[in-house]
Coordinates of C-alpha atoms in Angstrom, one line a residue:
Chain A
M1 CA 20.2 5.1 -10.4
D2 CA 20.6 8.5 -9.1
I3 CA 18.4 9.0 -12.0
V4 CA 15.4 7.6 -10.5
V5 CA 16.2 9.0 -7.4
E6 CA 16.2 12.4 -8.7
N7 CA 12.7 11.9 -9.5
I8 CA 11.3 11.0 -6.4
Y9 CA 13.3 11.8 -3.6
L10 CA 10.9 14.1 -2.2
L11 CA 7.9 11.5 -2.3
V12 CA 10.4 9.4 -0.4
I13 CA 10.7 11.9 2.4
V14 CA 7.4 12.5 2.7
T15 CA 6.6 8.6 2.7
L16 CA 9.2 8.4 5.3
I17 CA 7.4 11.3 7.5
S18 CA 4.3 9.5 6.8
V19 CA 5.9 6.3 8.4
L20 CA 7.2 8.1 11.1
Q21 CA 3.7 9.2 12.0
N22 CA 2.3 5.8 11.7
A23 CA 4.5 4.5 14.2
F24 CA 3.4 7.3 16.7
F25 CA 0.1 6.3 16.0
A26 CA 0.9 2.6 16.7
N27 CA 2.6 3.3 19.7
K28 CA 0.1 5.3 21.4
V29 CA -2.4 1.9 20.6
E30 CA 0.1 0.2 22.2
Q31 CA 0.3 2.0 25.1
E32 CA -3.2 2.3 25.8
C33 CA -3.6 -1.4 25.0
K34 CA -0.9 -2.0 27.8
A35 CA -2.5 0.3 30.3
P36 CA -4.4 -1.2 33.5
N37 CA -8.1 -2.2 32.6
A38 CA -7.7 -0.6 29.0
H39 CA -9.7 -3.0 27.0
N40 CA -12.7 -2.1 28.6
T41 CA -12.3 1.6 29.0
S42 CA -13.7 3.9 25.9
A43 CA -9.8 5.6 25.9
F44 CA -8.6 2.4 24.0
E45 CA -11.6 2.1 21.5
R46 CA -11.1 5.6 20.7
V47 CA -7.4 5.6 20.0
S48 CA -7.8 2.1 18.4
C49 CA -10.5 3.4 16.1
A50 CA -8.8 6.5 15.1
N51 CA -5.8 4.5 14.3
R52 CA -7.6 1.9 12.0
N53 CA -9.6 4.9 10.4
C54 CA -5.9 6.3 9.5
M55 CA -4.9 3.2 8.2
D56 CA -7.4 2.7 6.2
V57 CA -7.0 5.3 4.1
Y58 CA -2.9 5.0 4.0
P59 CA -2.4 2.5 1.0
T60 CA -4.9 5.0 -1.3
F61 CA -3.0 8.0 0.0
L62 CA 0.3 6.4 -0.7
A63 CA -1.0 5.4 -4.0
V64 CA -2.7 8.9 -5.4
M65 CA 0.6 10.4 -3.9
W66 CA 3.2 8.7 -5.9
C67 CA 1.0 8.3 -9.3
A68 CA 0.5 12.3 -9.0
G69 CA 4.3 12.8 -8.1
L70 CA 5.3 10.1 -11.1
C71 CA 3.0 11.2 -13.5
L72 CA 2.9 15.1 -13.2
N73 CA 5.7 16.5 -11.2
Q74 CA 7.0 15.6 -7.5
A75 CA 7.1 19.1 -5.7
P76 CA 3.5 19.6 -5.9
A77 CA 2.6 16.2 -4.9
A78 CA 4.9 15.9 -1.7
F79 CA 3.6 19.5 -0.5
A80 CA 0.1 17.8 -0.9
G81 CA 1.3 15.0 1.1
I82 CA 2.9 17.2 3.7
I83 CA -0.4 18.9 4.0
Y84 CA -2.0 15.6 4.3
I85 CA -0.1 14.6 7.1
V86 CA -0.7 17.6 9.2
V87 CA -4.3 17.1 8.7
R88 CA -4.0 13.5 10.0
H89 CA -2.3 14.5 12.8
K90 CA -5.1 16.9 13.5
Y91 CA -7.9 14.1 13.2
F92 CA -5.8 11.7 15.1
V93 CA -5.5 14.1 18.2
G94 CA -9.0 15.4 17.8
Y95 CA -10.9 12.0 17.7
M96 CA -8.9 11.0 20.8
G97 CA -9.9 14.1 22.8
Q98 CA -13.9 13.5 21.6
T99 CA -16.3 11.9 23.6
S100 CA -17.5 9.2 21.2
Q101 CA -21.1 10.8 20.9
S102 CA -19.5 13.6 19.0
T103 CA -16.7 11.9 17.3
P104 CA -15.5 13.5 14.0
G105 CA -16.5 11.5 10.7
F106 CA -15.0 8.6 9.0
L107 CA -13.4 10.8 6.0
F108 CA -10.9 13.6 6.3
G109 CA -8.5 14.9 4.2
K110 CA -10.7 15.0 1.3
R111 CA -9.8 18.1 -0.3
I112 CA -6.1 17.1 -0.5
L113 CA -6.9 13.3 -2.0
S114 CA -9.0 15.2 -4.5
F115 CA -6.2 17.3 -5.7
L116 CA -4.2 14.8 -5.9
F117 CA -6.1 12.9 -8.0
L118 CA -6.7 15.7 -10.1
M119 CA -3.0 16.1 -10.5
C120 CA -2.9 12.0 -11.9
V121 CA -5.9 13.0 -14.1
V122 CA -4.1 16.2 -15.7
G123 CA -0.7 13.7 -15.9
I124 CA -2.5 11.5 -17.7
F125 CA -4.4 13.4 -19.8
N126 CA -1.0 15.7 -21.0
Y127 CA 0.8 12.1 -21.9
L128 CA -1.9 11.1 -23.9
L129 CA -2.4 14.4 -25.7
V130 CA 1.3 14.4 -26.3
R131 CA 1.2 10.6 -27.6
Y132 CA -1.4 11.0 -29.8
Y133 CA -1.3 14.7 -30.7
G134 CA 2.0 15.9 -30.0
S135 CA 1.4 19.1 -28.0
N136 CA 3.0 19.4 -24.9
Y137 CA 1.3 21.8 -22.3
R138 CA 3.6 20.3 -19.5
E139 CA 5.3 23.6 -18.8
Y140 CA 1.6 25.4 -18.5
V141 CA 0.2 22.3 -16.5
D142 CA 3.4 22.8 -13.8
I143 CA 2.9 26.0 -13.3
I144 CA -0.8 26.0 -12.7
T145 CA -0.2 22.7 -10.8
K146 CA 2.4 24.4 -8.4
A147 CA 0.0 27.7 -8.0
S148 CA -3.0 25.7 -7.2
S149 CA -1.2 23.6 -4.8
A150 CA -0.9 26.8 -2.5
L151 CA -4.7 26.8 -2.5
L152 CA -4.3 24.1 -0.1
L153 CA -3.1 26.4 2.7
L154 CA -6.4 27.7 2.8
P155 CA -8.4 26.5 6.1
Chain B
M1 CA 12.4 -2.6 -19.4
D2 CA 15.1 -5.0 -18.4
I3 CA 17.0 -2.3 -16.7
V4 CA 14.1 -1.5 -14.5
V5 CA 13.4 -5.1 -13.4
E6 CA 17.2 -5.7 -12.8
N7 CA 17.0 -3.1 -9.9
I8 CA 14.0 -4.3 -8.3
Y9 CA 13.8 -7.9 -9.2
L10 CA 15.0 -9.0 -5.3
L11 CA 12.2 -6.3 -4.3
V12 CA 9.3 -7.9 -6.2
I13 CA 10.4 -11.6 -5.2
V14 CA 10.1 -10.7 -1.7
T15 CA 6.6 -8.6 -2.2
L16 CA 5.7 -12.1 -3.7
I17 CA 6.3 -14.3 -0.9
S18 CA 4.8 -11.5 1.3
V19 CA 1.7 -11.9 -0.8
L20 CA 1.6 -15.5 -0.3
Q21 CA 1.7 -15.1 3.5
N22 CA -1.3 -12.5 3.2
A23 CA -3.0 -15.3 1.6
F24 CA -2.4 -17.8 4.2
F25 CA -3.4 -15.3 6.8
A26 CA -6.5 -14.7 5.4
N27 CA -7.2 -18.3 4.4
K28 CA -6.8 -19.2 8.3
V29 CA -9.3 -16.3 8.9
E30 CA -11.7 -17.7 6.3
Q31 CA -11.4 -21.2 7.8
E32 CA -12.1 -19.9 11.6
C33 CA -15.0 -17.4 9.8
K34 CA -16.6 -20.7 8.3
A35 CA -16.4 -23.4 11.4
P36 CA -19.6 -23.8 12.8
N37 CA -20.3 -21.8 15.9
A38 CA -17.0 -19.7 15.2
H39 CA -18.4 -16.1 15.6
N40 CA -18.6 -16.4 19.4
T41 CA -15.6 -18.5 20.2
S42 CA -12.3 -16.6 21.0
A43 CA -10.2 -18.4 18.3
F44 CA -12.2 -16.2 15.6
E45 CA -11.4 -13.3 17.3
R46 CA -7.8 -14.0 17.9
V47 CA -7.2 -14.7 14.4
S48 CA -8.7 -12.3 12.8
C49 CA -7.1 -9.7 15.4
A50 CA -3.6 -11.2 14.5
N51 CA -4.8 -10.8 11.2
R52 CA -5.7 -6.9 11.3
N53 CA -2.5 -6.0 13.2
C54 CA -0.6 -7.9 10.6
M55 CA -2.5 -5.5 7.6
D56 CA -2.6 -2.6 9.4
V57 CA 1.5 -2.5 9.1
Y58 CA 1.6 -4.1 5.3
P59 CA 1.5 -0.8 3.5
T60 CA 4.1 0.8 5.9
F61 CA 6.2 -2.5 5.5
L62 CA 5.8 -2.5 1.4
A63 CA 6.7 1.6 1.3
V64 CA 9.3 1.4 3.5
M65 CA 11.3 -1.6 2.0
W66 CA 10.5 -0.5 -1.7
C67 CA 12.1 2.9 -0.5
A68 CA 15.0 1.4 0.8
G69 CA 15.6 -0.8 -1.6
L70 CA 15.2 2.1 -4.9
C71 CA 17.1 4.9 -2.6
L72 CA 20.5 2.7 -1.8
N73 CA 20.4 -1.3 -2.4
Q74 CA 18.1 -3.8 -3.3
A75 CA 19.9 -6.4 -1.7
P76 CA 19.5 -5.5 2.1
A77 CA 16.7 -4.1 1.6
A78 CA 15.3 -7.5 0.4
F79 CA 17.2 -9.4 3.5
A80 CA 15.5 -7.3 5.7
G81 CA 12.0 -8.1 4.2
I82 CA 12.8 -11.6 3.8
I83 CA 13.4 -11.3 7.9
Y84 CA 10.3 -9.3 8.6
I85 CA 8.5 -12.3 6.7
V86 CA 9.8 -14.7 9.3
V87 CA 9.1 -12.3 12.3
R88 CA 5.3 -11.8 11.0
H89 CA 4.9 -15.5 10.6
K90 CA 6.2 -16.1 14.2
Y91 CA 4.0 -13.3 15.5
F92 CA 0.8 -14.7 14.0
V93 CA 1.3 -18.1 14.9
G94 CA 2.1 -16.9 18.6
Y95 CA -0.9 -14.5 18.3
M96 CA -3.1 -17.8 17.5
G97 CA -1.9 -20.0 20.3
Q98 CA -2.0 -17.4 23.2
T99 CA -5.1 -17.1 25.5
S100 CA -6.5 -13.5 24.9
Q101 CA -4.7 -12.6 28.4
S102 CA -1.7 -13.1 27.1
T103 CA -1.7 -11.7 23.5
P104 CA 1.7 -10.5 22.0
G105 CA 2.0 -6.7 21.7
F106 CA 0.2 -4.8 19.1
L107 CA 3.6 -3.8 17.2
F108 CA 6.1 -6.4 15.9
G109 CA 9.1 -6.3 13.6
K110 CA 10.4 -2.3 15.1
R111 CA 14.1 -3.4 14.9
I112 CA 13.7 -4.3 11.1
L113 CA 11.5 -1.5 10.2
S114 CA 13.8 0.5 11.7
F115 CA 16.8 -0.7 9.6
L116 CA 14.9 0.0 6.6
F117 CA 13.8 3.3 7.8
L118 CA 17.2 4.0 8.3
M119 CA 18.4 2.9 5.1
C120 CA 15.8 5.2 3.0
V121 CA 17.4 7.9 5.1
V122 CA 21.2 7.2 4.4
G123 CA 20.4 6.7 0.9
I124 CA 18.2 10.1 0.5
F125 CA 21.1 11.8 2.7
N126 CA 23.8 10.4 0.3
Y127 CA 22.0 11.4 -2.5
L128 CA 21.5 15.0 -1.7
L129 CA 25.2 15.5 -0.7
V130 CA 25.9 13.7 -4.3
R131 CA 24.0 16.3 -5.5
Y132 CA 25.1 19.7 -3.6
Y133 CA 28.6 18.8 -2.8
G134 CA 29.6 16.2 -5.3
S135 CA 30.8 13.8 -2.9
N136 CA 30.0 10.1 -3.3
Y137 CA 30.3 8.0 -0.2
R138 CA 27.7 5.5 -2.0
E139 CA 30.4 2.5 -2.2
Y140 CA 31.3 2.8 1.7
V141 CA 27.5 3.1 2.4
D142 CA 26.8 0.1 0.3
I143 CA 29.3 -2.2 2.3
I144 CA 28.3 -0.9 5.4
T145 CA 24.5 -1.5 5.1
K146 CA 25.6 -4.8 3.6
A147 CA 27.5 -5.8 6.6
S148 CA 25.1 -4.4 9.2
S149 CA 22.0 -6.0 7.5
A150 CA 23.7 -9.2 9.1
L151 CA 23.1 -7.8 12.8
L152 CA 19.4 -8.3 12.3
L153 CA 20.0 -11.9 12.3
L154 CA 20.8 -11.8 16.0
P155 CA 17.7 -12.7 18.0
Chain C
M1 CA 10.0 11.4 -17.6
D2 CA 7.7 10.3 -20.4
I3 CA 9.4 7.0 -21.0
V4 CA 8.5 6.1 -17.3
V5 CA 5.1 7.3 -18.1
E6 CA 4.5 5.4 -20.9
N7 CA 5.3 2.0 -19.2
I8 CA 2.6 2.5 -16.3
Y9 CA 0.0 4.8 -17.3
L10 CA -2.7 1.9 -18.0
L11 CA -1.6 1.2 -14.4
V12 CA -2.1 4.3 -13.0
I13 CA -5.6 4.4 -14.6
V14 CA -6.7 1.4 -13.3
T15 CA -5.2 2.9 -9.5
L16 CA -7.3 5.8 -9.9
I17 CA -10.5 3.8 -10.5
S18 CA -9.9 2.1 -7.8
V19 CA -9.0 4.9 -5.6
L20 CA -12.3 6.7 -7.1
Q21 CA -14.2 3.0 -5.7
N22 CA -12.4 3.5 -2.4
A23 CA -13.9 6.9 -1.8
F24 CA -17.4 5.3 -2.9
F25 CA -16.7 3.1 -0.3
A26 CA -15.7 5.4 2.6
N27 CA -18.8 7.4 1.4
K28 CA -21.4 4.5 2.1
V29 CA -19.6 3.9 5.6
E30 CA -19.6 7.8 6.5
Q31 CA -23.4 7.9 5.5
E32 CA -24.5 4.6 7.2
C33 CA -22.4 6.1 10.1
K34 CA -24.3 9.8 10.3
A35 CA -27.8 8.2 9.9
P36 CA -29.8 8.4 12.8
N37 CA -29.5 5.3 15.4
A38 CA -26.9 4.0 13.0
H39 CA -24.4 2.5 15.5
N40 CA -26.9 -0.3 16.9
T41 CA -28.2 -1.4 13.4
S42 CA -26.6 -4.3 11.7
A43 CA -26.7 -2.4 8.2
F44 CA -23.5 0.0 9.9
E45 CA -22.1 -3.0 11.0
R46 CA -22.3 -4.9 7.4
V47 CA -21.0 -1.9 5.7
S48 CA -18.2 -1.0 7.8
C49 CA -17.2 -5.0 7.6
A50 CA -17.4 -4.9 4.1
N51 CA -15.3 -2.1 3.7
R52 CA -12.6 -3.4 6.2
N53 CA -12.7 -6.8 4.3
C54 CA -12.2 -4.7 1.2
M55 CA -9.3 -2.5 2.4
D56 CA -7.6 -5.2 4.2
V57 CA -6.9 -6.6 0.6
Y58 CA -6.3 -3.5 -1.1
P59 CA -2.2 -3.0 -0.6
T60 CA -1.9 -6.4 -1.4
F61 CA -3.7 -5.9 -4.7
L62 CA -1.9 -2.8 -5.5
A63 CA 1.4 -4.9 -4.8
V64 CA 0.8 -7.6 -7.1
M65 CA -0.7 -5.4 -10.1
W66 CA 2.3 -3.0 -10.3
C67 CA 4.8 -5.6 -10.1
A68 CA 3.1 -7.8 -12.6
G69 CA 2.7 -4.8 -14.9
L70 CA 6.3 -3.9 -14.1
C71 CA 8.0 -7.1 -14.8
L72 CA 6.1 -8.6 -17.7
N73 CA 3.4 -6.4 -19.6
Q74 CA 1.1 -3.6 -18.0
A75 CA -1.9 -4.2 -20.6
P76 CA -2.8 -7.5 -19.0
A77 CA -2.0 -6.7 -15.5
A78 CA -4.4 -3.5 -16.2
F79 CA -7.1 -5.8 -17.8
A80 CA -6.8 -8.2 -14.5
G81 CA -7.1 -5.1 -12.5
I82 CA -10.3 -3.7 -14.0
I83 CA -11.8 -7.1 -13.6
Y84 CA -10.8 -7.3 -10.1
I85 CA -12.5 -3.7 -9.5
V86 CA -15.7 -4.9 -11.2
V87 CA -15.4 -8.2 -8.7
R88 CA -14.9 -6.3 -5.6
H89 CA -18.2 -3.8 -6.4
K90 CA -20.1 -6.8 -6.6
Y91 CA -18.8 -8.3 -3.3
F92 CA -19.4 -4.9 -1.9
V93 CA -23.1 -4.8 -2.8
G94 CA -23.5 -8.3 -2.0
Y95 CA -22.5 -7.8 1.4
M96 CA -24.6 -5.2 2.1
G97 CA -27.7 -6.7 0.8
Q98 CA -27.1 -10.1 2.9
T99 CA -28.3 -10.8 6.0
S100 CA -25.4 -11.6 8.4
Q101 CA -26.2 -15.1 8.4
S102 CA -25.0 -15.4 5.1
T103 CA -22.8 -12.9 4.5
P104 CA -20.2 -13.8 1.3
G105 CA -17.0 -15.1 2.3
F106 CA -14.0 -13.2 3.8
L107 CA -11.9 -13.7 0.5
F108 CA -13.0 -12.8 -3.2
G109 CA -11.2 -12.2 -6.3
K110 CA -9.0 -15.0 -5.6
R111 CA -8.7 -16.3 -9.1
I112 CA -7.4 -12.5 -10.8
L113 CA -4.9 -12.5 -8.1
S114 CA -3.7 -15.6 -8.6
F115 CA -3.3 -14.9 -12.1
L116 CA -1.4 -11.6 -11.5
F117 CA 1.1 -13.5 -9.0
L118 CA 1.4 -15.7 -11.6
M119 CA 2.2 -12.7 -14.0
C120 CA 4.9 -11.7 -11.7
V121 CA 6.4 -15.3 -11.3
V122 CA 6.7 -15.4 -14.9
G123 CA 8.1 -12.3 -15.2
I124 CA 10.9 -12.8 -13.0
F125 CA 11.5 -16.3 -14.1
N126 CA 11.9 -14.7 -17.3
Y127 CA 14.3 -12.0 -16.5
L128 CA 16.6 -14.5 -14.5
L129 CA 16.3 -16.8 -17.7
V130 CA 17.8 -13.9 -20.0
R131 CA 20.4 -12.9 -17.5
Y132 CA 21.7 -16.0 -16.8
Y133 CA 21.0 -18.1 -19.9
G134 CA 20.4 -15.2 -22.9
S135 CA 17.3 -17.0 -23.7
N136 CA 14.8 -14.5 -24.2
Y137 CA 11.1 -15.7 -24.3
R138 CA 9.2 -12.3 -23.8
E139 CA 7.5 -12.3 -27.2
Y140 CA 6.0 -15.5 -26.2
V141 CA 5.2 -15.1 -22.9
D142 CA 3.4 -11.5 -23.6
I143 CA 1.4 -13.1 -26.2
I144 CA 0.3 -16.1 -24.2
T145 CA -0.3 -13.8 -21.2
K146 CA -2.6 -11.7 -23.1
A147 CA -4.4 -14.5 -24.2
S148 CA -4.8 -16.0 -21.0
S149 CA -5.9 -12.8 -19.6
A150 CA -9.3 -13.4 -21.6
L151 CA -10.0 -16.6 -19.7
L152 CA -10.7 -14.0 -16.4
L153 CA -13.8 -13.2 -18.3
L154 CA -15.3 -16.4 -18.0
P155 CA -17.5 -16.4 -14.9

């Protein structure tokens, strides 16, 4: 059992942080919902909309992060997950502060999700290469992945 | 392959039950949606809102339950999952029966999700202790977890 | 690690395709959202509603597909997943083209989800039989599952 945990513990930690963030978002909605005269104000609508946009993408994010972590390497996947959580926090706060005319778009964190998606593709491709040709580039791939994950820090 | 199934089969069973419940919720929405003059009545709005609130939390619930089951022990995690399903059913039924002025809050099952979250944290913490210090408290942790999961039955 | 990947790589590929589809859906919503005078037209409402209906079922679909793939056999599960993605695409396109009076229902892909659900149940049942009675019908079950997955191609 500990062999399993060894390969996923970073992913579990990032998942737990994202769950905490979900709870924070849901609490914000609950708070606005219970405020007097809340249902008519735009504050409730904005926070509810921001929460729904975040929740819509959440299963996709979890799926891509776990697949990337299982297929290739958990460290860069967890790192990208952390950055995604930061970006999502900025998006949520930005959504609440804006007037409804200038809301940020529906999508966010495209670069990070693309990076995780690419990690999955590389991992699957590497597995198929090993299986059918016997050539193993995993070491090089790991180094390249870890180095390129630092690029996500660029604004 | 059976070694894998051995460690997750209780979690799979709970997941299947929750999927059945999702199908029940979706059927209720479908039913109200197709009822004559449905789109204007508050019944459709209520059932649709209850369904959406449940679905918003569903990925979070699945993620926490599976992490808790994988990191620590599947039996208490599956037990907490069953209780969560019961609580969700009560929430859904309660939402449909209420007038819109007195809907139950946006959140539900906080105690159970917190318990599962705590299980994950304890599991990760135990793994790190084993890895860096070599001390293994898993047996004690398992006993404590199983005992404390009974506390979830308290109303 | 490659032993893990060997048992899930088809599931990962299907998950990646579904993620691409999610990105396509989200892009459609973003596009309609940014179109001039978008928020009042019914086009935005329809595409947003179609996207939300698809996203509501997405975690359920992922959970059932992965459970079926882990408990029984990944090939038929991934095959059913591919068909589900095709059905979902048809649903989304159909939703956008219709007037709001004749939208397709809230649910779609019931047959495929039921098939995956049944696969899970059979897998769990087979595991319990092996554990408590020692009789292993997995080979027969695998053949029957693969053959019956072809039935999903029927319109």
